[in-house]
Amino acid sequence: DRFKKKTLEHPLFGRLVFNKRGWWDGNILFSPTGNKIGIIITVNEAGPTDISKQKYEKLQKDYPSLKPEIDCVLFRLYGEHISGIREADFSSDFPRISNPNETDKAFMLAGLEIDESSDAITLNYCFKTSYDDSGFDIYIRKNNVTGEYIGD
């Protein structure tokens, strides 16, 4: 059936669905945060290999030590994003944060992307509330953390 999506049960990543544009997606419990997040793995139709498994396991192990740098990048992106926002627009639904240690008040990790042909892993962060649906991508490449605002 040409409309049926290809799926697989992966021992680490769980149920994944193949997207004809070249990636597998699903949801996974990310143990460092204790939250279920989306996962996209860019690899051929055969499915994730040990490369994806190794990248994911390394990220889980390294995430706690990378988190302070992730928070600094998120805080910088947040500062760029809120420039021009009026003080009256901040609320409990859209908190003002004043330093990188407060990023968990405003942001949550929504997903991650592993591309088997790249040395980077992308973490997708968004605001915790629906007040603002902007996204922020954090790139981890050889334990270096960078990021960018990706818009609404």
PDB file of N, CA and C in Angstrom, residues 40-141:
ATOM      1  N   ILE A  40      13.985  13.027  15.823  1.00  0.00           N
ATOM      2  CA  ILE A  40      14.102  12.853  14.371  1.00  0.00           C
ATOM      3  C   ILE A  40      15.493  12.296  14.103  1.00  0.00           C
ATOM      4  N   ILE A  41      15.543  11.218  13.344  1.00  0.00           N
ATOM      5  CA  ILE A  41      16.819  10.615  12.986  1.00  0.00           C
ATOM      6  C   ILE A  41      16.900  10.590  11.462  1.00  0.00           C
ATOM      7  N   THR A  42      17.834  11.370  10.928  1.00  0.00           N
ATOM      8  CA  THR A  42      18.008  11.439   9.482  1.00  0.00           C
ATOM      9  C   THR A  42      18.980  10.345   9.053  1.00  0.00           C
ATOM     10  N   VAL A  43      18.395   9.356   8.380  1.00  0.00           N
ATOM     11  CA  VAL A  43      19.143   8.195   7.908  1.00  0.00           C
ATOM     12  C   VAL A  43      18.261   7.529   6.861  1.00  0.00           C
ATOM     13  N   ASN A  44      18.802   6.600   6.120  1.00  0.00           N
ATOM     14  CA  ASN A  44      18.034   5.982   5.042  1.00  0.00           C
ATOM     15  C   ASN A  44      16.891   5.108   5.576  1.00  0.00           C
ATOM     16  N   GLU A  45      16.156   4.550   4.660  1.00  0.00           N
ATOM     17  CA  GLU A  45      14.954   3.791   4.982  1.00  0.00           C
ATOM     18  C   GLU A  45      15.232   2.515   5.782  1.00  0.00           C
ATOM     19  N   ALA A  46      16.482   2.083   5.817  1.00  0.00           N
ATOM     20  CA  ALA A  46      16.840   0.888   6.586  1.00  0.00           C
ATOM     21  C   ALA A  46      16.724   1.128   8.092  1.00  0.00           C
ATOM     22  N   GLY A  47      16.779   2.386   8.496  1.00  0.00           N
ATOM     23  CA  GLY A  47      16.607   2.713   9.908  1.00  0.00           C
ATOM     24  C   GLY A  47      17.894   3.101  10.595  1.00  0.00           C
ATOM     25  N   PRO A  48      17.766   3.568  11.842  1.00  0.00           N
ATOM     26  CA  PRO A  48      18.934   4.015  12.605  1.00  0.00           C
ATOM     27  C   PRO A  48      19.959   2.903  12.792  1.00  0.00           C
ATOM     28  N   THR A  49      21.212   3.312  12.759  1.00  0.00           N
ATOM     29  CA  THR A  49      22.317   2.377  12.947  1.00  0.00           C
ATOM     30  C   THR A  49      22.954   2.631  14.319  1.00  0.00           C
ATOM     31  N   ASP A  50      24.065   1.960  14.557  1.00  0.00           N
ATOM     32  CA  ASP A  50      24.800   2.178  15.809  1.00  0.00           C
ATOM     33  C   ASP A  50      25.299   3.615  15.929  1.00  0.00           C
ATOM     34  N   ILE A  51      25.466   4.312  14.803  1.00  0.00           N
ATOM     35  CA  ILE A  51      25.901   5.711  14.844  1.00  0.00           C
ATOM     36  C   ILE A  51      24.885   6.540  15.631  1.00  0.00           C
ATOM     37  N   SER A  52      23.594   6.388  15.314  1.00  0.00           N
ATOM     38  CA  SER A  52      22.553   7.131  16.033  1.00  0.00           C
ATOM     39  C   SER A  52      22.522   6.736  17.503  1.00  0.00           C
ATOM     40  N   LYS A  53      22.617   5.460  17.761  1.00  0.00           N
ATOM     41  CA  LYS A  53      22.595   4.958  19.145  1.00  0.00           C
ATOM     42  C   LYS A  53      23.748   5.563  19.940  1.00  0.00           C
ATOM     43  N   GLN A  54      24.946   5.553  19.368  1.00  0.00           N
ATOM     44  CA  GLN A  54      26.126   6.092  20.061  1.00  0.00           C
ATOM     45  C   GLN A  54      25.988   7.590  20.304  1.00  0.00           C
ATOM     46  N   LYS A  55      25.494   8.339  19.304  1.00  0.00           N
ATOM     47  CA  LYS A  55      25.307   9.783  19.463  1.00  0.00           C
ATOM     48  C   LYS A  55      24.296  10.076  20.569  1.00  0.00           C
ATOM     49  N   TYR A  56      23.194   9.328  20.563  1.00  0.00           N
ATOM     50  CA  TYR A  56      22.152   9.551  21.566  1.00  0.00           C
ATOM     51  C   TYR A  56      22.656   9.200  22.972  1.00  0.00           C
ATOM     52  N   GLU A  57      23.324   8.083  23.105  1.00  0.00           N
ATOM     53  CA  GLU A  57      23.837   7.687  24.416  1.00  0.00           C
ATOM     54  C   GLU A  57      24.890   8.664  24.927  1.00  0.00           C
ATOM     55  N   LYS A  58      25.737   9.178  24.025  1.00  0.00           N
ATOM     56  CA  LYS A  58      26.729  10.184  24.423  1.00  0.00           C
ATOM     57  C   LYS A  58      26.034  11.464  24.873  1.00  0.00           C
ATOM     58  N   LEU A  59      24.992  11.885  24.144  1.00  0.00           N
ATOM     59  CA  LEU A  59      24.255  13.083  24.536  1.00  0.00           C
ATOM     60  C   LEU A  59      23.640  12.902  25.924  1.00  0.00           C
ATOM     61  N   GLN A  60      23.020  11.753  26.175  1.00  0.00           N
ATOM     62  CA  GLN A  60      22.431  11.515  27.500  1.00  0.00           C
ATOM     63  C   GLN A  60      23.496  11.616  28.598  1.00  0.00           C
ATOM     64  N   LYS A  61      24.662  11.060  28.344  1.00  0.00           N
ATOM     65  CA  LYS A  61      25.744  11.078  29.333  1.00  0.00           C
ATOM     66  C   LYS A  61      26.288  12.494  29.525  1.00  0.00           C
ATOM     67  N   ASP A  62      26.456  13.237  28.414  1.00  0.00           N
ATOM     68  CA  ASP A  62      27.088  14.557  28.469  1.00  0.00           C
ATOM     69  C   ASP A  62      26.125  15.690  28.809  1.00  0.00           C
ATOM     70  N   TYR A  63      24.821  15.468  28.656  1.00  0.00           N
ATOM     71  CA  TYR A  63      23.850  16.554  28.813  1.00  0.00           C
ATOM     72  C   TYR A  63      24.000  17.317  30.139  1.00  0.00           C
ATOM     73  N   PRO A  64      24.132  16.642  31.276  1.00  0.00           N
ATOM     74  CA  PRO A  64      24.255  17.413  32.518  1.00  0.00           C
ATOM     75  C   PRO A  64      25.451  18.369  32.521  1.00  0.00           C
ATOM     76  N   SER A  65      26.579  17.957  31.957  1.00  0.00           N
ATOM     77  CA  SER A  65      27.742  18.852  31.931  1.00  0.00           C
ATOM     78  C   SER A  65      27.620  19.919  30.848  1.00  0.00           C
ATOM     79  N   LEU A  66      26.833  19.656  29.804  1.00  0.00           N
ATOM     80  CA  LEU A  66      26.620  20.641  28.738  1.00  0.00           C
ATOM     81  C   LEU A  66      25.535  21.663  29.099  1.00  0.00           C
ATOM     82  N   LYS A  67      24.662  21.309  30.033  1.00  0.00           N
ATOM     83  CA  LYS A  67      23.497  22.143  30.348  1.00  0.00           C
ATOM     84  C   LYS A  67      23.854  23.585  30.704  1.00  0.00           C
ATOM     85  N   PRO A  68      24.893  23.860  31.520  1.00  0.00           N
ATOM     86  CA  PRO A  68      25.217  25.268  31.792  1.00  0.00           C
ATOM     87  C   PRO A  68      25.539  26.065  30.524  1.00  0.00           C
ATOM     88  N   GLU A  69      26.248  25.454  29.587  1.00  0.00           N
ATOM     89  CA  GLU A  69      26.566  26.151  28.329  1.00  0.00           C
ATOM     90  C   GLU A  69      25.313  26.290  27.460  1.00  0.00           C
ATOM     91  N   ILE A  70      24.464  25.259  27.445  1.00  0.00           N
ATOM     92  CA  ILE A  70      23.187  25.339  26.732  1.00  0.00           C
ATOM     93  C   ILE A  70      22.369  26.501  27.290  1.00  0.00           C
ATOM     94  N   ASP A  71      22.328  26.613  28.625  1.00  0.00           N
ATOM     95  CA  ASP A  71      21.582  27.701  29.264  1.00  0.00           C
ATOM     96  C   ASP A  71      22.125  29.066  28.872  1.00  0.00           C
ATOM     97  N   CYS A  72      23.435  29.199  28.770  1.00  0.00           N
ATOM     98  CA  CYS A  72      24.031  30.482  28.356  1.00  0.00           C
ATOM     99  C   CYS A  72      23.623  30.842  26.930  1.00  0.00           C
ATOM    100  N   VAL A  73      23.640  29.854  26.030  1.00  0.00           N
ATOM    101  CA  VAL A  73      23.243  30.110  24.646  1.00  0.00           C
ATOM    102  C   VAL A  73      21.749  30.450  24.583  1.00  0.00           C
ATOM    103  N   LEU A  74      20.913  29.704  25.307  1.00  0.00           N
ATOM    104  CA  LEU A  74      19.480  30.013  25.333  1.00  0.00           C
ATOM    105  C   LEU A  74      19.223  31.411  25.882  1.00  0.00           C
ATOM    106  N   PHE A  75      19.953  31.786  26.934  1.00  0.00           N
ATOM    107  CA  PHE A  75      19.765  33.109  27.530  1.00  0.00           C
ATOM    108  C   PHE A  75      20.141  34.213  26.536  1.00  0.00           C
ATOM    109  N   ARG A  76      21.226  34.005  25.792  1.00  0.00           N
ATOM    110  CA  ARG A  76      21.619  34.987  24.762  1.00  0.00           C
ATOM    111  C   ARG A  76      20.539  35.098  23.691  1.00  0.00           C
ATOM    112  N   LEU A  77      20.042  33.953  23.220  1.00  0.00           N
ATOM    113  CA  LEU A  77      18.993  33.956  22.195  1.00  0.00           C
ATOM    114  C   LEU A  77      17.706  34.581  22.724  1.00  0.00           C
ATOM    115  N   TYR A  78      17.393  34.308  23.978  1.00  0.00           N
ATOM    116  CA  TYR A  78      16.225  34.900  24.630  1.00  0.00           C
ATOM    117  C   TYR A  78      16.357  36.425  24.646  1.00  0.00           C
ATOM    118  N   GLY A  79      17.536  36.916  25.013  1.00  0.00           N
ATOM    119  CA  GLY A  79      17.770  38.363  25.050  1.00  0.00           C
ATOM    120  C   GLY A  79      17.575  39.009  23.690  1.00  0.00           C
ATOM    121  N   GLU A  80      18.052  38.345  22.643  1.00  0.00           N
ATOM    122  CA  GLU A  80      17.854  38.862  21.286  1.00  0.00           C
ATOM    123  C   GLU A  80      16.374  38.818  20.908  1.00  0.00           C
ATOM    124  N   HIS A  81      15.691  37.772  21.324  1.00  0.00           N
ATOM    125  CA  HIS A  81      14.280  37.591  20.969  1.00  0.00           C
ATOM    126  C   HIS A  81      13.374  38.611  21.656  1.00  0.00           C
ATOM    127  N   ILE A  82      13.680  38.955  22.909  1.00  0.00           N
ATOM    128  CA  ILE A  82      12.770  39.841  23.650  1.00  0.00           C
ATOM    129  C   ILE A  82      13.072  41.321  23.448  1.00  0.00           C
ATOM    130  N   SER A  83      14.149  41.641  22.745  1.00  0.00           N
ATOM    131  CA  SER A  83      14.429  43.065  22.551  1.00  0.00           C
ATOM    132  C   SER A  83      13.229  43.690  21.848  1.00  0.00           C
ATOM    133  N   GLY A  84      12.748  44.768  22.405  1.00  0.00           N
ATOM    134  CA  GLY A  84      11.572  45.428  21.836  1.00  0.00           C
ATOM    135  C   GLY A  84      10.261  45.000  22.453  1.00  0.00           C
ATOM    136  N   ILE A  85      10.279  43.970  23.295  1.00  0.00           N
ATOM    137  CA  ILE A  85       9.044  43.569  23.970  1.00  0.00           C
ATOM    138  C   ILE A  85       8.817  44.497  25.156  1.00  0.00           C
ATOM    139  N   ARG A  86       7.597  44.952  25.313  1.00  0.00           N
ATOM    140  CA  ARG A  86       7.263  45.873  26.404  1.00  0.00           C
ATOM    141  C   ARG A  86       7.224  45.129  27.735  1.00  0.00           C
ATOM    142  N   GLU A  87       7.553  45.831  28.793  1.00  0.00           N
ATOM    143  CA  GLU A  87       7.545  45.241  30.136  1.00  0.00           C
ATOM    144  C   GLU A  87       6.173  44.655  30.469  1.00  0.00           C
ATOM    145  N   ALA A  88       5.118  45.298  30.009  1.00  0.00           N
ATOM    146  CA  ALA A  88       3.750  44.847  30.294  1.00  0.00           C
ATOM    147  C   ALA A  88       3.441  43.493  29.660  1.00  0.00           C
ATOM    148  N   ASP A  89       4.251  43.074  28.675  1.00  0.00           N
ATOM    149  CA  ASP A  89       4.002  41.799  28.010  1.00  0.00           C
ATOM    150  C   ASP A  89       4.524  40.588  28.808  1.00  0.00           C
ATOM    151  N   PHE A  90       5.362  40.858  29.790  1.00  0.00           N
ATOM    152  CA  PHE A  90       5.872  39.758  30.609  1.00  0.00           C
ATOM    153  C   PHE A  90       4.833  39.386  31.660  1.00  0.00           C
ATOM    154  N   SER A  91       4.735  38.087  31.943  1.00  0.00           N
ATOM    155  CA  SER A  91       3.765  37.596  32.929  1.00  0.00           C
ATOM    156  C   SER A  91       4.210  36.218  33.377  1.00  0.00           C
ATOM    157  N   SER A  92       3.391  35.567  34.188  1.00  0.00           N
ATOM    158  CA  SER A  92       3.737  34.202  34.592  1.00  0.00           C
ATOM    159  C   SER A  92       3.717  33.267  33.385  1.00  0.00           C
ATOM    160  N   ASP A  93       2.933  33.616  32.351  1.00  0.00           N
ATOM    161  CA  ASP A  93       2.908  32.817  31.129  1.00  0.00           C
ATOM    162  C   ASP A  93       4.098  33.101  30.214  1.00  0.00           C
ATOM    163  N   PHE A  94       4.682  34.276  30.374  1.00  0.00           N
ATOM    164  CA  PHE A  94       5.838  34.658  29.571  1.00  0.00           C
ATOM    165  C   PHE A  94       6.825  35.359  30.505  1.00  0.00           C
ATOM    166  N   PRO A  95       7.597  34.540  31.262  1.00  0.00           N
ATOM    167  CA  PRO A  95       8.432  35.130  32.311  1.00  0.00           C
ATOM    168  C   PRO A  95       9.642  35.876  31.782  1.00  0.00           C
ATOM    169  N   ARG A  96      10.001  36.905  32.514  1.00  0.00           N
ATOM    170  CA  ARG A  96      11.271  37.589  32.262  1.00  0.00           C
ATOM    171  C   ARG A  96      12.321  36.806  33.035  1.00  0.00           C
ATOM    172  N   ILE A  97      13.379  36.431  32.362  1.00  0.00           N
ATOM    173  CA  ILE A  97      14.483  35.768  33.057  1.00  0.00           C
ATOM    174  C   ILE A  97      15.682  36.706  33.011  1.00  0.00           C
ATOM    175  N   SER A  98      16.447  36.701  34.105  1.00  0.00           N
ATOM    176  CA  SER A  98      17.512  37.690  34.221  1.00  0.00           C
ATOM    177  C   SER A  98      18.915  37.096  34.156  1.00  0.00           C
ATOM    178  N   ASN A  99      19.020  35.759  34.111  1.00  0.00           N
ATOM    179  CA  ASN A  99      20.337  35.148  33.977  1.00  0.00           C
ATOM    180  C   ASN A  99      20.177  33.721  33.439  1.00  0.00           C
ATOM    181  N   PRO A 100      21.274  33.137  32.980  1.00  0.00           N
ATOM    182  CA  PRO A 100      21.193  31.797  32.387  1.00  0.00           C
ATOM    183  C   PRO A 100      20.666  30.719  33.339  1.00  0.00           C
ATOM    184  N   ASN A 101      20.830  30.911  34.632  1.00  0.00           N
ATOM    185  CA  ASN A 101      20.355  29.908  35.591  1.00  0.00           C
ATOM    186  C   ASN A 101      18.837  29.834  35.660  1.00  0.00           C
ATOM    187  N   GLU A 102      18.152  30.780  35.037  1.00  0.00           N
ATOM    188  CA  GLU A 102      16.689  30.810  35.070  1.00  0.00           C
ATOM    189  C   GLU A 102      16.039  30.294  33.788  1.00  0.00           C
ATOM    190  N   THR A 103      16.818  29.772  32.855  1.00  0.00           N
ATOM    191  CA  THR A 103      16.236  29.377  31.569  1.00  0.00           C
ATOM    192  C   THR A 103      15.192  28.273  31.710  1.00  0.00           C
ATOM    193  N   ASP A 104      15.325  27.419  32.733  1.00  0.00           N
ATOM    194  CA  ASP A 104      14.337  26.351  32.915  1.00  0.00           C
ATOM    195  C   ASP A 104      12.958  26.905  33.270  1.00  0.00           C
ATOM    196  N   LYS A 105      12.890  28.147  33.748  1.00  0.00           N
ATOM    197  CA  LYS A 105      11.587  28.769  34.027  1.00  0.00           C
ATOM    198  C   LYS A 105      10.841  29.064  32.726  1.00  0.00           C
ATOM    199  N   ALA A 106      11.571  29.314  31.660  1.00  0.00           N
ATOM    200  CA  ALA A 106      10.955  29.768  30.415  1.00  0.00           C
ATOM    201  C   ALA A 106      10.963  28.718  29.302  1.00  0.00           C
ATOM    202  N   PHE A 107      11.983  27.859  29.274  1.00  0.00           N
ATOM    203  CA  PHE A 107      12.178  26.958  28.136  1.00  0.00           C
ATOM    204  C   PHE A 107      12.036  25.496  28.513  1.00  0.00           C
ATOM    205  N   MET A 108      11.689  24.702  27.505  1.00  0.00           N
ATOM    206  CA  MET A 108      11.724  23.254  27.671  1.00  0.00           C
ATOM    207  C   MET A 108      12.321  22.627  26.416  1.00  0.00           C
ATOM    208  N   LEU A 109      12.970  21.504  26.627  1.00  0.00           N
ATOM    209  CA  LEU A 109      13.495  20.721  25.516  1.00  0.00           C
ATOM    210  C   LEU A 109      12.323  19.978  24.901  1.00  0.00           C
ATOM    211  N   ALA A 110      12.027  20.268  23.652  1.00  0.00           N
ATOM    212  CA  ALA A 110      10.874  19.666  22.977  1.00  0.00           C
ATOM    213  C   ALA A 110      11.272  18.507  22.076  1.00  0.00           C
ATOM    214  N   GLY A 111      12.514  18.525  21.583  1.00  0.00           N
ATOM    215  CA  GLY A 111      12.921  17.473  20.666  1.00  0.00           C
ATOM    216  C   GLY A 111      14.405  17.504  20.389  1.00  0.00           C
ATOM    217  N   LEU A 112      14.852  16.480  19.682  1.00  0.00           N
ATOM    218  CA  LEU A 112      16.238  16.456  19.245  1.00  0.00           C
ATOM    219  C   LEU A 112      16.315  15.810  17.879  1.00  0.00           C
ATOM    220  N   GLU A 113      17.368  16.173  17.167  1.00  0.00           N
ATOM    221  CA  GLU A 113      17.576  15.669  15.811  1.00  0.00           C
ATOM    222  C   GLU A 113      18.983  15.093  15.708  1.00  0.00           C
ATOM    223  N   ILE A 114      19.039  13.877  15.207  1.00  0.00           N
ATOM    224  CA  ILE A 114      20.314  13.213  14.944  1.00  0.00           C
ATOM    225  C   ILE A 114      20.388  12.972  13.440  1.00  0.00           C
ATOM    226  N   ASP A 115      21.432  13.479  12.823  1.00  0.00           N
ATOM    227  CA  ASP A 115      21.675  13.240  11.402  1.00  0.00           C
ATOM    228  C   ASP A 115      22.920  12.371  11.329  1.00  0.00           C
ATOM    229  N   GLU A 116      22.769  11.158  10.831  1.00  0.00           N
ATOM    230  CA  GLU A 116      23.903  10.238  10.818  1.00  0.00           C
ATOM    231  C   GLU A 116      25.048  10.719   9.932  1.00  0.00           C
ATOM    232  N   SER A 117      24.776  11.658   9.030  1.00  0.00           N
ATOM    233  CA  SER A 117      25.830  12.155   8.152  1.00  0.00           C
ATOM    234  C   SER A 117      26.491  13.420   8.696  1.00  0.00           C
ATOM    235  N   SER A 118      26.091  13.873   9.879  1.00  0.00           N
ATOM    236  CA  SER A 118      26.617  15.103  10.467  1.00  0.00           C
ATOM    237  C   SER A 118      27.255  14.798  11.813  1.00  0.00           C
ATOM    238  N   ASP A 119      28.201  15.636  12.220  1.00  0.00           N
ATOM    239  CA  ASP A 119      28.795  15.446  13.539  1.00  0.00           C
ATOM    240  C   ASP A 119      28.053  16.241  14.616  1.00  0.00           C
ATOM    241  N   ALA A 120      26.976  16.922  14.242  1.00  0.00           N
ATOM    242  CA  ALA A 120      26.212  17.721  15.207  1.00  0.00           C
ATOM    243  C   ALA A 120      24.918  17.018  15.601  1.00  0.00           C
ATOM    244  N   ILE A 121      24.463  17.314  16.805  1.00  0.00           N
ATOM    245  CA  ILE A 121      23.126  16.947  17.266  1.00  0.00           C
ATOM    246  C   ILE A 121      22.403  18.260  17.507  1.00  0.00           C
ATOM    247  N   THR A 122      21.145  18.329  17.115  1.00  0.00           N
ATOM    248  CA  THR A 122      20.346  19.531  17.299  1.00  0.00           C
ATOM    249  C   THR A 122      19.321  19.287  18.399  1.00  0.00           C
ATOM    250  N   LEU A 123      19.290  20.194  19.366  1.00  0.00           N
ATOM    251  CA  LEU A 123      18.280  20.174  20.414  1.00  0.00           C
ATOM    252  C   LEU A 123      17.272  21.267  20.109  1.00  0.00           C
ATOM    253  N   ASN A 124      15.996  20.936  20.139  1.00  0.00           N
ATOM    254  CA  ASN A 124      14.935  21.892  19.831  1.00  0.00           C
ATOM    255  C   ASN A 124      14.282  22.341  21.127  1.00  0.00           C
ATOM    256  N   TYR A 125      14.447  23.621  21.444  1.00  0.00           N
ATOM    257  CA  TYR A 125      13.837  24.202  22.642  1.00  0.00           C
ATOM    258  C   TYR A 125      12.693  25.120  22.237  1.00  0.00           C
ATOM    259  N   CYS A 126      11.709  25.208  23.104  1.00  0.00           N
ATOM    260  CA  CYS A 126      10.610  26.142  22.899  1.00  0.00           C
ATOM    261  C   CYS A 126      10.222  26.723  24.254  1.00  0.00           C
ATOM    262  N   PHE A 127       9.396  27.767  24.226  1.00  0.00           N
ATOM    263  CA  PHE A 127       8.890  28.311  25.476  1.00  0.00           C
ATOM    264  C   PHE A 127       7.942  27.306  26.111  1.00  0.00           C
ATOM    265  N   LYS A 128       7.909  27.250  27.424  1.00  0.00           N
ATOM    266  CA  LYS A 128       7.056  26.289  28.142  1.00  0.00           C
ATOM    267  C   LYS A 128       5.579  26.589  27.959  1.00  0.00           C
ATOM    268  N   THR A 129       5.254  27.845  27.738  1.00  0.00           N
ATOM    269  CA  THR A 129       3.850  28.212  27.615  1.00  0.00           C
ATOM    270  C   THR A 129       3.497  28.468  26.161  1.00  0.00           C
ATOM    271  N   SER A 130       2.234  28.566  25.908  1.00  0.00           N
ATOM    272  CA  SER A 130       1.787  28.811  24.535  1.00  0.00           C
ATOM    273  C   SER A 130       1.785  30.295  24.191  1.00  0.00           C
ATOM    274  N   TYR A 131       2.231  31.135  25.128  1.00  0.00           N
ATOM    275  CA  TYR A 131       2.243  32.580  24.871  1.00  0.00           C
ATOM    276  C   TYR A 131       3.043  32.897  23.611  1.00  0.00           C
ATOM    277  N   ASP A 132       4.146  32.220  23.448  1.00  0.00           N
ATOM    278  CA  ASP A 132       5.056  32.499  22.339  1.00  0.00           C
ATOM    279  C   ASP A 132       5.488  31.152  21.753  1.00  0.00           C
ATOM    280  N   ASP A 133       5.223  30.932  20.477  1.00  0.00           N
ATOM    281  CA  ASP A 133       5.562  29.633  19.887  1.00  0.00           C
ATOM    282  C   ASP A 133       6.889  29.657  19.124  1.00  0.00           C
ATOM    283  N   SER A 134       7.775  30.536  19.531  1.00  0.00           N
ATOM    284  CA  SER A 134       9.089  30.603  18.912  1.00  0.00           C
ATOM    285  C   SER A 134       9.905  29.362  19.258  1.00  0.00           C
ATOM    286  N   GLY A 135      10.821  29.043  18.371  1.00  0.00           N
ATOM    287  CA  GLY A 135      11.708  27.919  18.601  1.00  0.00           C
ATOM    288  C   GLY A 135      13.158  28.352  18.592  1.00  0.00           C
ATOM    289  N   PHE A 136      13.975  27.584  19.277  1.00  0.00           N
ATOM    290  CA  PHE A 136      15.399  27.855  19.377  1.00  0.00           C
ATOM    291  C   PHE A 136      16.128  26.540  19.180  1.00  0.00           C
ATOM    292  N   ASP A 137      17.031  26.482  18.220  1.00  0.00           N
ATOM    293  CA  ASP A 137      17.819  25.279  17.981  1.00  0.00           C
ATOM    294  C   ASP A 137      19.187  25.445  18.621  1.00  0.00           C
ATOM    295  N   ILE A 138      19.567  24.449  19.372  1.00  0.00           N
ATOM    296  CA  ILE A 138      20.885  24.402  20.004  1.00  0.00           C
ATOM    297  C   ILE A 138      21.658  23.281  19.318  1.00  0.00           C
ATOM    298  N   TYR A 139      22.859  23.600  18.853  1.00  0.00           N
ATOM    299  CA  TYR A 139      23.682  22.629  18.134  1.00  0.00           C
ATOM    300  C   TYR A 139      24.842  22.195  19.025  1.00  0.00           C
ATOM    301  N   ILE A 140      25.007  20.901  19.154  1.00  0.00           N
ATOM    302  CA  ILE A 140      26.122  20.359  19.914  1.00  0.00           C
ATOM    303  C   ILE A 140      27.010  19.618  18.935  1.00  0.00           C
ATOM    304  N   ARG A 141      28.214  20.128  18.814  1.00  0.00           N
ATOM    305  CA  ARG A 141      29.196  19.553  17.883  1.00  0.00           C
ATOM    306  C   ARG A 141      30.510  19.431  18.642  1.00  0.00           C
TER     307      ARG A 141
END
